[in-house]
Amino acid sequence: MIYPIVKFGNPVLEKPAEKVTVFDEELKKLIDDMFESMYAARGVGLAAPQIGISRRIAVVDVTFKEDPDAKLVLINPEIIHKEGRHSQSEGCLSIPDFRENVSRAKVATIRAQDLTGKVFEKTADDLLARAFQHETDHLNGKLYISHISALKRDLIKRKIRKLVKAGEW
Ligand code: NI
């Protein structure tokens, strides 16, 4: 099932999501649906709040279907180590048609559970490290625009308000 993507302005995107404690068939189905919804929206990462579900689950595939091994399920993820800094253009399915340079750690280690509940750690750099940080932020109710200057953020918010008024958001 493909879920519609929740856009900026919906409060579900700005509140911390609930920890996952039950690893059952329902969770597996939700994760399948999240991958399907992410691919349908042409994204490389999706957090559950972005489909209106406030639970600590994210899916990532920075290769966009090219490498089946690149499909990652992150349940209750935390960033446990960060190194270096790197600024790069970043976007979000919940803030469509906007992009900004965002400075983040170049290397990041995540600790998360897989869909069976098993804890794992993974270290990544560049795009995958960025995805780890971006998706973990989502589960803490934080969007990438919180990492840019107030000036740029206000400009984006003003443009979004106009789009909302015009019925285009
Ligand atoms: Ni996002």
mmCIF file of C-alpha atoms and ligand atoms in Angstrom:
data_model
loop_
_atom_site.group_PDB
_atom_site.id
_atom_site.type_symbol
_atom_site.label_atom_id
_atom_site.label_comp_id
_atom_site.label_asym_id
_atom_site.label_seq_id
_atom_site.Cartn_x
_atom_site.Cartn_y
_atom_site.Cartn_z
ATOM 1 C CA MET A 1 0.000 0.000 0.000
ATOM 2 C CA ILE A 2 1.295 3.435 -0.944
ATOM 3 C CA TYR A 3 0.735 6.073 1.711
ATOM 4 C CA PRO A 4 0.516 9.767 0.826
ATOM 5 C CA ILE A 5 3.469 11.788 2.130
ATOM 6 C CA VAL A 6 2.679 14.209 4.947
ATOM 7 C CA LYS A 7 3.933 17.725 4.246
ATOM 8 C CA PHE A 8 5.518 20.421 6.377
ATOM 9 C CA GLY A 9 2.858 22.098 8.525
ATOM 10 C CA ASN A 10 1.444 18.820 9.831
ATOM 11 C CA PRO A 11 2.315 18.615 13.564
ATOM 12 C CA VAL A 12 3.178 14.881 13.309
ATOM 13 C CA LEU A 13 6.454 15.925 11.634
ATOM 14 C CA GLU A 14 7.520 18.047 14.583
ATOM 15 C CA LYS A 15 6.950 15.754 17.542
ATOM 16 C CA PRO A 16 9.179 12.937 18.789
ATOM 17 C CA ALA A 17 7.946 9.546 17.562
ATOM 18 C CA GLU A 18 7.115 6.597 19.849
ATOM 19 C CA LYS A 19 9.595 3.809 20.446
ATOM 20 C CA VAL A 20 8.835 0.476 18.742
ATOM 21 C CA THR A 21 8.529 -2.424 21.225
ATOM 22 C CA VAL A 22 6.618 -5.063 19.254
ATOM 23 C CA PHE A 23 8.310 -6.756 16.277
ATOM 24 C CA ASP A 24 5.466 -8.597 14.577
ATOM 25 C CA GLU A 25 3.858 -9.175 11.176
ATOM 26 C CA GLU A 26 2.085 -5.838 11.331
ATOM 27 C CA LEU A 27 5.475 -4.093 11.626
ATOM 28 C CA LYS A 28 6.839 -6.059 8.634
ATOM 29 C CA LYS A 29 3.828 -5.032 6.549
ATOM 30 C CA LEU A 30 4.282 -1.393 7.576
ATOM 31 C CA ILE A 31 7.952 -1.504 6.543
ATOM 32 C CA ASP A 32 7.056 -3.007 3.145
ATOM 33 C CA ASP A 33 4.531 -0.207 2.704
ATOM 34 C CA MET A 34 7.132 2.370 3.715
ATOM 35 C CA PHE A 35 9.585 1.156 1.053
ATOM 36 C CA GLU A 36 6.778 1.159 -1.518
ATOM 37 C CA SER A 37 5.722 4.681 -0.493
ATOM 38 C CA MET A 38 9.325 5.931 -0.530
ATOM 39 C CA TYR A 39 10.002 4.569 -4.030
ATOM 40 C CA ALA A 40 6.671 5.919 -5.314
ATOM 41 C CA ALA A 41 7.678 9.364 -4.040
ATOM 42 C CA ARG A 42 11.162 8.996 -5.641
ATOM 43 C CA GLY A 43 12.891 9.255 -2.277
ATOM 44 C CA VAL A 44 15.987 7.586 -0.826
ATOM 45 C CA GLY A 45 14.795 7.738 2.792
ATOM 46 C CA LEU A 46 11.469 7.841 4.607
ATOM 47 C CA ALA A 47 10.561 8.089 8.279
ATOM 48 C CA ALA A 48 7.207 6.824 9.603
ATOM 49 C CA PRO A 49 6.006 10.298 10.728
ATOM 50 C CA GLN A 50 6.164 11.268 7.044
ATOM 51 C CA ILE A 51 3.240 8.928 6.396
ATOM 52 C CA GLY A 52 1.482 10.162 9.529
ATOM 53 C CA ILE A 53 2.637 7.321 11.801
ATOM 54 C CA SER A 54 4.456 8.577 14.889
ATOM 55 C CA ARG A 55 6.689 5.550 15.476
ATOM 56 C CA ARG A 56 10.488 5.309 15.472
ATOM 57 C CA ILE A 57 10.902 3.573 12.093
ATOM 58 C CA ALA A 58 12.801 4.699 9.009
ATOM 59 C CA VAL A 59 13.702 3.068 5.710
ATOM 60 C CA VAL A 60 16.647 4.045 3.527
ATOM 61 C CA ASP A 61 17.933 3.049 0.097
ATOM 62 C CA VAL A 62 20.487 5.555 -1.152
ATOM 63 C CA THR A 63 20.944 3.513 -4.360
ATOM 64 C CA PHE A 64 17.218 3.806 -5.227
ATOM 65 C CA LYS A 65 16.611 0.110 -6.092
ATOM 66 C CA GLU A 66 19.991 -0.455 -7.768
ATOM 67 C CA ASP A 67 21.490 -2.531 -4.977
ATOM 68 C CA PRO A 68 19.058 -4.759 -3.023
ATOM 69 C CA ASP A 69 21.625 -4.943 -0.196
ATOM 70 C CA ALA A 70 21.398 -1.184 0.226
ATOM 71 C CA LYS A 71 17.839 -1.451 1.594
ATOM 72 C CA LEU A 72 18.065 -0.548 5.269
ATOM 73 C CA VAL A 73 15.447 -0.717 7.987
ATOM 74 C CA LEU A 74 16.188 1.476 10.998
ATOM 75 C CA ILE A 75 14.043 0.877 14.055
ATOM 76 C CA ASN A 76 14.602 2.985 17.195
ATOM 77 C CA PRO A 77 17.801 4.388 15.633
ATOM 78 C CA GLU A 78 20.320 6.578 17.436
ATOM 79 C CA ILE A 79 23.445 8.225 16.118
ATOM 80 C CA ILE A 80 26.191 7.037 18.472
ATOM 81 C CA HIS A 81 29.227 8.573 16.784
ATOM 82 C CA LYS A 82 29.861 11.451 14.392
ATOM 83 C CA GLU A 83 33.023 12.626 12.669
ATOM 84 C CA GLY A 84 33.978 15.485 10.388
ATOM 85 C CA ARG A 85 31.746 18.031 8.709
ATOM 86 C CA HIS A 86 30.364 18.162 5.214
ATOM 87 C CA SER A 87 27.953 20.581 3.606
ATOM 88 C CA GLN A 88 25.734 19.373 0.786
ATOM 89 C CA SER A 89 22.418 20.105 -0.870
ATOM 90 C CA GLU A 90 19.606 18.318 0.948
ATOM 91 C CA GLY A 91 15.898 17.938 0.428
ATOM 92 C CA CYS A 92 12.984 16.157 2.093
ATOM 93 C CA LEU A 93 9.872 14.479 0.684
ATOM 94 C CA SER A 94 7.837 16.441 3.263
ATOM 95 C CA ILE A 95 9.190 19.761 1.958
ATOM 96 C CA PRO A 96 8.902 19.109 -1.782
ATOM 97 C CA ASP A 97 10.606 21.345 -4.347
ATOM 98 C CA PHE A 98 12.930 23.002 -1.838
ATOM 99 C CA ARG A 99 16.619 22.233 -1.300
ATOM 100 C CA GLU A 100 19.291 23.836 0.834
ATOM 101 C CA ASN A 101 22.896 23.176 1.725
ATOM 102 C CA VAL A 102 23.010 21.495 5.112
ATOM 103 C CA SER A 103 26.166 20.960 7.149
ATOM 104 C CA ARG A 104 26.269 17.555 8.844
ATOM 105 C CA ALA A 105 28.813 15.058 10.113
ATOM 106 C CA LYS A 106 30.637 13.421 7.186
ATOM 107 C CA VAL A 107 30.834 10.051 8.962
ATOM 108 C CA ALA A 108 28.119 8.718 11.263
ATOM 109 C CA THR A 109 27.581 5.499 13.184
ATOM 110 C CA ILE A 110 24.031 4.427 13.834
ATOM 111 C CA ARG A 111 22.744 1.924 16.373
ATOM 112 C CA ALA A 112 19.310 0.572 15.506
ATOM 113 C CA GLN A 113 17.136 -2.540 15.544
ATOM 114 C CA ASP A 114 16.198 -4.502 12.442
ATOM 115 C CA LEU A 115 12.704 -5.792 11.758
ATOM 116 C CA THR A 116 13.232 -8.791 14.027
ATOM 117 C CA GLY A 117 14.329 -6.518 16.890
ATOM 118 C CA LYS A 118 18.007 -7.408 16.625
ATOM 119 C CA VAL A 119 20.352 -4.534 17.511
ATOM 120 C CA PHE A 120 23.010 -3.623 14.963
ATOM 121 C CA GLU A 121 25.509 -0.842 14.379
ATOM 122 C CA LYS A 122 26.575 0.570 11.045
ATOM 123 C CA THR A 123 29.095 3.249 10.119
ATOM 124 C CA ALA A 124 28.664 5.198 6.904
ATOM 125 C CA ASP A 125 30.003 8.264 5.192
ATOM 126 C CA ASP A 126 28.738 10.852 2.726
ATOM 127 C CA LEU A 127 25.198 10.260 1.429
ATOM 128 C CA LEU A 128 24.366 7.328 3.714
ATOM 129 C CA ALA A 129 25.753 9.158 6.767
ATOM 130 C CA ARG A 130 23.569 12.107 5.783
ATOM 131 C CA ALA A 131 20.528 9.832 5.445
ATOM 132 C CA PHE A 132 21.175 8.347 8.922
ATOM 133 C CA GLN A 133 21.237 11.845 10.419
ATOM 134 C CA HIS A 134 18.282 13.165 8.405
ATOM 135 C CA GLU A 135 16.020 10.172 9.230
ATOM 136 C CA THR A 136 17.015 10.040 12.908
ATOM 137 C CA ASP A 137 16.194 13.750 13.099
ATOM 138 C CA HIS A 138 12.715 13.016 11.672
ATOM 139 C CA LEU A 139 12.044 10.567 14.517
ATOM 140 C CA ASN A 140 13.000 13.304 16.980
ATOM 141 C CA GLY A 141 10.555 15.732 15.344
ATOM 142 C CA LYS A 142 13.307 17.666 13.626
ATOM 143 C CA LEU A 143 13.442 18.705 9.967
ATOM 144 C CA TYR A 144 16.511 19.641 7.931
ATOM 145 C CA ILE A 145 15.432 23.284 7.837
ATOM 146 C CA SER A 146 16.272 23.468 11.554
ATOM 147 C CA HIS A 147 19.942 23.157 10.497
ATOM 148 C CA ILE A 148 19.952 26.148 8.116
ATOM 149 C CA SER A 149 20.073 29.869 8.897
ATOM 150 C CA ALA A 150 16.951 31.523 10.343
ATOM 151 C CA LEU A 151 16.888 33.785 7.306
ATOM 152 C CA LYS A 152 16.764 30.908 4.821
ATOM 153 C CA ARG A 153 14.304 28.987 6.984
ATOM 154 C CA ASP A 154 11.914 31.943 7.209
ATOM 155 C CA LEU A 155 12.097 32.425 3.445
ATOM 156 C CA ILE A 156 11.104 28.775 2.873
ATOM 157 C CA LYS A 157 8.286 29.031 5.444
ATOM 158 C CA ARG A 158 6.994 32.209 3.794
ATOM 159 C CA LYS A 159 6.962 30.522 0.378
ATOM 160 C CA ILE A 160 5.147 27.519 1.853
ATOM 161 C CA ARG A 161 2.524 29.777 3.453
ATOM 162 C CA LYS A 162 1.864 31.276 0.010
ATOM 163 C CA LEU A 163 1.546 27.790 -1.501
ATOM 164 C CA VAL A 164 -0.885 26.795 1.289
ATOM 165 C CA LYS A 165 -3.002 29.891 0.597
ATOM 166 C CA ALA A 166 -3.011 29.086 -3.098
ATOM 167 C CA GLY A 167 -4.113 25.529 -2.322
ATOM 168 C CA GLU A 168 -0.894 24.182 -3.806
ATOM 169 C CA TRP A 169 0.627 22.556 -0.695
HETATM 170 NI NI NI B 1 13.000 14.067 5.227
#
